[in-house]
């Protein structure tokens, strides 16, 4: 493990230099890895493992997603099976189903988790709130996690570009004495950049907070608020969108992603610098109570229960599509379609 200084706090992380791909292959050379579920995380992790030379099969029910797996090169009867067949054949069962699907499949899946196998997750939800999900693994199997800090699509894209997406990892139960080696080998195998340690509970609470906060929920709320104020004061859709979203995503985010917020500030006008420094405090003070309320709702299990209840409704998909359609058809994101078409690379 490498000791790294994160803002004055020393953490240990595992890099690909310390845990090379060759070592990962050696650790897992006798393992059969079954990726269960081919939805959000499944394709990226399965294809990266396959391309990195591991013995991988996929378990997926028939339907549109099954056909996607076939199109990605998984062969029915050879590397593509039903969920039950794949779990039976595997020594490592990578459960990459949605949280709702884990709950419905768990009674079937656990039958194939015989002593010595490893049960792998990429999210701590099912285990952290096992009193609500019913997901309680036996003590005679390894229960492990590698959680990429991004979508499965990003994991695959970055892998093909020769880059890695950072991941957290955790060991919940070590029945075999080799759970940590299995975890780190899988983390390297799926294409992680570096790996940092967590627990199932910490991953689940930070992940749900991030999704509802700065990664998705808060960013949409903030962007929409600014866009609306500009429109209500006579600015055109194009101007409001460019000043709210396009400049952020196309110009400024790459700057602070590369070298930090201070560097981005230093590369803007003095007027922008002064305004940003003056207004970051009021925005922080306004937002922190909301984030504290959000975190408390996540930690107590309320957000998990909301997700479980919503995902359990028979018409959940229909309701979700209506909400996403409303977002898609809003003026701000319809404006985005036109702005994207006008980007130089599209002309």
Coordinates of N, CA and C in Angstrom, one line a residue, residues 247-248 251-256 260-277:
X247 N -20.6 26.9 -20.3 CA -19.3 27.4 -19.9 C -18.8 26.5 -18.7
X248 N -19.6 26.1 -17.9 CA -19.2 25.2 -16.7 C -18.7 23.9 -17.2
X251 N -15.7 24.5 -20.4 CA -14.5 25.3 -20.2 C -14.0 25.2 -18.8
X252 N -14.8 25.4 -17.7 CA -14.3 25.5 -16.4 C -14.1 24.2 -15.7
X253 N -15.0 23.2 -15.9 CA -14.8 21.9 -15.2 C -13.5 21.2 -15.6
X254 N -13.1 21.2 -16.9 CA -11.8 20.6 -17.2 C -10.6 21.3 -16.5
X255 N -10.7 22.6 -16.3 CA -9.6 23.3 -15.6 C -9.5 22.9 -14.1
X256 N -10.6 22.8 -13.4 CA -10.4 22.5 -12.0 C -10.3 21.0 -11.8
X260 N -7.3 21.8 -10.0 CA -7.9 22.3 -8.7 C -8.6 23.6 -8.9
X261 N -9.5 23.9 -8.0 CA -10.3 25.1 -8.1 C -9.5 26.4 -8.1
X262 N -8.4 26.4 -7.3 CA -7.6 27.6 -7.2 C -7.0 27.9 -8.6
X263 N -6.6 26.9 -9.3 CA -6.0 27.0 -10.6 C -7.0 27.5 -11.6
X264 N -8.2 27.0 -11.5 CA -9.3 27.5 -12.4 C -9.6 29.0 -12.1
X265 N -9.7 29.3 -10.8 CA -9.9 30.7 -10.5 C -8.7 31.6 -11.1
X266 N -7.5 31.1 -11.0 CA -6.3 31.9 -11.5 C -6.4 32.1 -13.0
X267 N -7.1 31.3 -13.7 CA -7.2 31.4 -15.1 C -8.4 32.0 -15.6
X268 N -9.1 32.7 -14.7 CA -10.3 33.5 -15.1 C -10.0 35.0 -14.8
X269 N -10.9 35.9 -15.3 CA -10.6 37.3 -15.1 C -10.7 37.7 -13.6
X270 N -10.1 38.8 -13.3 CA -10.0 39.3 -12.0 C -11.4 39.6 -11.4
X271 N -12.3 40.0 -12.4 CA -13.7 40.2 -12.0 C -14.4 38.9 -11.5
X272 N -14.1 37.9 -12.3 CA -14.7 36.6 -12.0 C -14.1 36.1 -10.7
X273 N -12.8 36.2 -10.5 CA -12.2 35.8 -9.3 C -12.8 36.4 -8.0
X274 N -12.9 37.8 -8.1 CA -13.5 38.5 -7.0 C -14.9 38.0 -6.6
X275 N -15.7 37.9 -7.7 CA -17.1 37.5 -7.5 C -17.2 36.1 -6.9
X276 N -16.3 35.2 -7.4 CA -16.4 33.8 -6.9 C -16.0 33.7 -5.5
X277 N -14.9 34.4 -5.1 CA -14.4 34.4 -3.7 C -15.4 35.0 -2.8

